[in-house]
């Protein structure tokens, strides 16, 4: 009996799953390895963090993608390293051999070496992150309601988002609506004039990938939502009590501005995951794996890399393709196609990626969108954002509940997911800690155990 070639895919994100779908029911054996048994739809994580959606509405079981593809299997394991000379992947369940390898491990938050910020800030990258932020946001309001010291209460009611890209803008807008549309009606003894929300970015403007008019519109909407925006700023430290920052153009020894806060949400950049650190191959300045336009890793014919962990700069361009979902989908699909072309002895295809546009949602009925010559803002862009994300997200049943919740929120402004499932706020009063919910609701049981 002839052994079929084995394709191992590291990572069950959108790039890895797209590659596996392309290889489904083809004359290869496919093994997907991931430390989660679900795919996360990351664009909606901020909606879990701000209590609009539940966890099961932004994830989809990996095995469910391949119910009709007997040649695709899944392994729940940690990836510890790659040994290309032996054609082996090191995992928490032992060595896994491959004939072809697709690296689709995504990325992890980049704190740029600032260990103090890394210890104390709240990243928004994983499902566990969104649950933690949700619980943290609700916990600080419970703590503020019982706090009698004005300075401590002010720090509890101060929220800082670092990073002025889509995640920071969408997160800050979502928190503003949670606070002023929902919590303000429920916390009767808090003076909401004490609440402050800050968005701090290193770029010269918010949503730097957008045309200037849309950037200006986004800034205007953020300001209407009581969000103070400061760009061209470098965060220099956060010890859990005080955030310090300075202008990007200022010398290192320049005086720092400070904000007293218990909440810093970090979305200022990403880097490749740690298990790729020891992998010897060509990398860019950000340690991302350099690939050819065939999606093959430079110097390797049998290894492909897709998505956030890879870097490809098209001819004539000065910057690599952005770390966006459409890029990962295109690369994942082409990596799988080129593996099949190789097996058939056919010429390989080359990547010709053309951006379909960029968009960001800032809140209910507020968004900005640029797609080719089309420029849109407000309700139309908001509607397009909702429909595009519904069409992209996996899971028919969850899409029904997501649509219902979006409609319900549009009509009533309610946030149905206001659950404190992980009371981790340092300094939370003991009385509140004792009464906080200690059990995890059904939709959060699995992810709580995994974190």
PDB file of N, CA, C and O in Angstrom, residues 21-53:
ATOM      1  N   UNK A  21      -8.849  23.243   4.339  1.00  0.00           N
ATOM      2  CA  UNK A  21     -10.057  23.102   3.520  1.00  0.00           C
ATOM      3  C   UNK A  21      -9.702  22.890   2.054  1.00  0.00           C
ATOM      4  O   UNK A  21     -10.369  22.126   1.345  1.00  0.00           O
ATOM      5  N   UNK A  22      -8.648  23.536   1.594  1.00  0.00           N
ATOM      6  CA  UNK A  22      -8.203  23.371   0.211  1.00  0.00           C
ATOM      7  C   UNK A  22      -7.654  21.959  -0.024  1.00  0.00           C
ATOM      8  O   UNK A  22      -7.742  21.427  -1.137  1.00  0.00           O
ATOM      9  N   UNK A  23      -7.103  21.360   1.035  1.00  0.00           N
ATOM     10  CA  UNK A  23      -6.518  20.018   0.935  1.00  0.00           C
ATOM     11  C   UNK A  23      -7.504  18.912   1.295  1.00  0.00           C
ATOM     12  O   UNK A  23      -7.173  17.723   1.174  1.00  0.00           O
ATOM     13  N   UNK A  24      -8.690  19.269   1.750  1.00  0.00           N
ATOM     14  CA  UNK A  24      -9.690  18.271   2.136  1.00  0.00           C
ATOM     15  C   UNK A  24     -10.081  17.419   0.936  1.00  0.00           C
ATOM     16  O   UNK A  24     -10.277  17.923  -0.168  1.00  0.00           O
ATOM     17  N   UNK A  25     -10.139  16.095   1.186  1.00  0.00           N
ATOM     18  CA  UNK A  25     -10.529  15.110   0.163  1.00  0.00           C
ATOM     19  C   UNK A  25      -9.587  15.084  -1.039  1.00  0.00           C
ATOM     20  O   UNK A  25      -9.980  14.700  -2.144  1.00  0.00           O
ATOM     21  N   UNK A  26      -8.343  15.508  -0.821  1.00  0.00           N
ATOM     22  CA  UNK A  26      -7.281  15.404  -1.817  1.00  0.00           C
ATOM     23  C   UNK A  26      -6.374  14.214  -1.440  1.00  0.00           C
ATOM     24  O   UNK A  26      -6.439  13.710  -0.322  1.00  0.00           O
ATOM     25  N   UNK A  27      -5.504  13.751  -2.338  1.00  0.00           N
ATOM     26  CA  UNK A  27      -4.679  12.567  -2.048  1.00  0.00           C
ATOM     27  C   UNK A  27      -3.502  12.869  -1.123  1.00  0.00           C
ATOM     28  O   UNK A  27      -2.344  12.592  -1.439  1.00  0.00           O
ATOM     29  N   UNK A  28      -3.786  13.484   0.011  1.00  0.00           N
ATOM     30  CA  UNK A  28      -2.796  13.756   1.050  1.00  0.00           C
ATOM     31  C   UNK A  28      -3.452  13.507   2.406  1.00  0.00           C
ATOM     32  O   UNK A  28      -4.680  13.541   2.530  1.00  0.00           O
ATOM     33  N   UNK A  29      -2.638  13.253   3.414  1.00  0.00           N
ATOM     34  CA  UNK A  29      -3.121  13.180   4.795  1.00  0.00           C
ATOM     35  C   UNK A  29      -2.753  14.488   5.492  1.00  0.00           C
ATOM     36  O   UNK A  29      -1.594  14.913   5.451  1.00  0.00           O
ATOM     37  N   UNK A  30      -3.719  15.112   6.102  1.00  0.00           N
ATOM     38  CA  UNK A  30      -3.533  16.424   6.713  1.00  0.00           C
ATOM     39  C   UNK A  30      -3.695  16.307   8.225  1.00  0.00           C
ATOM     40  O   UNK A  30      -4.647  15.675   8.711  1.00  0.00           O
ATOM     41  N   UNK A  31      -2.769  16.906   8.968  1.00  0.00           N
ATOM     42  CA  UNK A  31      -2.867  16.969  10.426  1.00  0.00           C
ATOM     43  C   UNK A  31      -2.737  18.420  10.859  1.00  0.00           C
ATOM     44  O   UNK A  31      -1.724  19.069  10.580  1.00  0.00           O
ATOM     45  N   UNK A  32      -3.763  18.931  11.529  1.00  0.00           N
ATOM     46  CA  UNK A  32      -3.740  20.279  12.098  1.00  0.00           C
ATOM     47  C   UNK A  32      -3.348  20.161  13.566  1.00  0.00           C
ATOM     48  O   UNK A  32      -3.913  19.353  14.307  1.00  0.00           O
ATOM     49  N   UNK A  33      -2.395  20.965  13.998  1.00  0.00           N
ATOM     50  CA  UNK A  33      -1.968  20.972  15.401  1.00  0.00           C
ATOM     51  C   UNK A  33      -2.224  22.356  15.982  1.00  0.00           C
ATOM     52  O   UNK A  33      -1.785  23.368  15.413  1.00  0.00           O
ATOM     53  N   UNK A  34      -2.929  22.405  17.103  1.00  0.00           N
ATOM     54  CA  UNK A  34      -3.206  23.679  17.766  1.00  0.00           C
ATOM     55  C   UNK A  34      -3.387  23.415  19.251  1.00  0.00           C
ATOM     56  O   UNK A  34      -3.791  22.315  19.649  1.00  0.00           O
ATOM     57  N   UNK A  35      -3.092  24.431  20.091  1.00  0.00           N
ATOM     58  CA  UNK A  35      -3.265  24.269  21.536  1.00  0.00           C
ATOM     59  C   UNK A  35      -4.695  24.566  21.968  1.00  0.00           C
ATOM     60  O   UNK A  35      -5.040  24.410  23.144  1.00  0.00           O
ATOM     61  N   UNK A  36      -5.549  24.996  21.041  1.00  0.00           N
ATOM     62  CA  UNK A  36      -6.989  25.112  21.276  1.00  0.00           C
ATOM     63  C   UNK A  36      -7.716  24.212  20.291  1.00  0.00           C
ATOM     64  O   UNK A  36      -7.236  23.988  19.175  1.00  0.00           O
ATOM     65  N   UNK A  37      -8.890  23.704  20.688  1.00  0.00           N
ATOM     66  CA  UNK A  37      -9.650  22.866  19.759  1.00  0.00           C
ATOM     67  C   UNK A  37     -10.678  23.681  18.985  1.00  0.00           C
ATOM     68  O   UNK A  37     -11.600  23.141  18.398  1.00  0.00           O
ATOM     69  N   UNK A  38     -10.504  24.999  18.974  1.00  0.00           N
ATOM     70  CA  UNK A  38     -11.438  25.874  18.293  1.00  0.00           C
ATOM     71  C   UNK A  38     -10.682  26.971  17.545  1.00  0.00           C
ATOM     72  O   UNK A  38      -9.563  27.330  17.891  1.00  0.00           O
ATOM     73  N   UNK A  39     -11.344  27.486  16.522  1.00  0.00           N
ATOM     74  CA  UNK A  39     -10.843  28.666  15.814  1.00  0.00           C
ATOM     75  C   UNK A  39     -11.518  29.901  16.396  1.00  0.00           C
ATOM     76  O   UNK A  39     -12.735  29.918  16.599  1.00  0.00           O
ATOM     77  N   UNK A  40     -10.736  30.935  16.676  1.00  0.00           N
ATOM     78  CA  UNK A  40     -11.271  32.185  17.220  1.00  0.00           C
ATOM     79  C   UNK A  40     -11.451  33.189  16.089  1.00  0.00           C
ATOM     80  O   UNK A  40     -10.541  33.399  15.288  1.00  0.00           O
ATOM     81  N   UNK A  41     -12.612  33.824  16.050  1.00  0.00           N
ATOM     82  CA  UNK A  41     -12.839  34.900  15.088  1.00  0.00           C
ATOM     83  C   UNK A  41     -12.432  36.206  15.773  1.00  0.00           C
ATOM     84  O   UNK A  41     -13.224  36.862  16.452  1.00  0.00           O
ATOM     85  N   UNK A  42     -11.168  36.558  15.600  1.00  0.00           N
ATOM     86  CA  UNK A  42     -10.570  37.642  16.387  1.00  0.00           C
ATOM     87  C   UNK A  42     -11.225  39.012  16.203  1.00  0.00           C
ATOM     88  O   UNK A  42     -11.253  39.794  17.160  1.00  0.00           O
ATOM     89  N   UNK A  43     -11.773  39.360  15.027  1.00  0.00           N
ATOM     90  CA  UNK A  43     -12.386  40.683  14.915  1.00  0.00           C
ATOM     91  C   UNK A  43     -13.520  40.940  15.900  1.00  0.00           C
ATOM     92  O   UNK A  43     -13.867  42.102  16.143  1.00  0.00           O
ATOM     93  N   UNK A  44     -14.102  39.888  16.467  1.00  0.00           N
ATOM     94  CA  UNK A  44     -15.218  40.076  17.391  1.00  0.00           C
ATOM     95  C   UNK A  44     -14.825  39.888  18.853  1.00  0.00           C
ATOM     96  O   UNK A  44     -15.687  39.933  19.736  1.00  0.00           O
ATOM     97  N   UNK A  45     -13.552  39.701  19.137  1.00  0.00           N
ATOM     98  CA  UNK A  45     -13.137  39.509  20.528  1.00  0.00           C
ATOM     99  C   UNK A  45     -13.472  40.724  21.392  1.00  0.00           C
ATOM    100  O   UNK A  45     -13.834  40.590  22.557  1.00  0.00           O
ATOM    101  N   UNK A  46     -13.358  41.922  20.813  1.00  0.00           N
ATOM    102  CA  UNK A  46     -13.650  43.103  21.625  1.00  0.00           C
ATOM    103  C   UNK A  46     -15.120  43.129  22.042  1.00  0.00           C
ATOM    104  O   UNK A  46     -15.487  43.736  23.056  1.00  0.00           O
ATOM    105  N   UNK A  47     -16.000  42.451  21.275  1.00  0.00           N
ATOM    106  CA  UNK A  47     -17.409  42.411  21.634  1.00  0.00           C
ATOM    107  C   UNK A  47     -17.664  41.443  22.780  1.00  0.00           C
ATOM    108  O   UNK A  47     -18.642  41.604  23.518  1.00  0.00           O
ATOM    109  N   UNK A  48     -16.810  40.440  22.944  1.00  0.00           N
ATOM    110  CA  UNK A  48     -16.862  39.620  24.165  1.00  0.00           C
ATOM    111  C   UNK A  48     -16.358  40.439  25.343  1.00  0.00           C
ATOM    112  O   UNK A  48     -16.958  40.451  26.421  1.00  0.00           O
ATOM    113  N   UNK A  49     -15.258  41.158  25.133  1.00  0.00           N
ATOM    114  CA  UNK A  49     -14.673  41.963  26.210  1.00  0.00           C
ATOM    115  C   UNK A  49     -15.622  43.047  26.693  1.00  0.00           C
ATOM    116  O   UNK A  49     -15.571  43.439  27.869  1.00  0.00           O
ATOM    117  N   UNK A  50     -16.493  43.551  25.812  1.00  0.00           N
ATOM    118  CA  UNK A  50     -17.417  44.625  26.189  1.00  0.00           C
ATOM    119  C   UNK A  50     -18.836  44.117  26.392  1.00  0.00           C
ATOM    120  O   UNK A  50     -19.792  44.885  26.357  1.00  0.00           O
ATOM    121  N   UNK A  51     -18.972  42.804  26.606  1.00  0.00           N
ATOM    122  CA  UNK A  51     -20.221  42.188  27.085  1.00  0.00           C
ATOM    123  C   UNK A  51     -21.331  42.106  26.057  1.00  0.00           C
ATOM    124  O   UNK A  51     -22.472  41.842  26.410  1.00  0.00           O
ATOM    125  N   UNK A  52     -21.025  42.287  24.775  1.00  0.00           N
ATOM    126  CA  UNK A  52     -22.070  42.185  23.769  1.00  0.00           C
ATOM    127  C   UNK A  52     -22.309  40.749  23.344  1.00  0.00           C
ATOM    128  O   UNK A  52     -23.452  40.313  23.178  1.00  0.00           O
ATOM    129  N   UNK A  53     -21.228  39.973  23.163  1.00  0.00           N
ATOM    130  CA  UNK A  53     -21.331  38.595  22.703  1.00  0.00           C
ATOM    131  C   UNK A  53     -20.792  37.625  23.747  1.00  0.00           C
ATOM    132  O   UNK A  53     -19.999  38.011  24.615  1.00  0.00           O
TER     133      UNK A  53
END
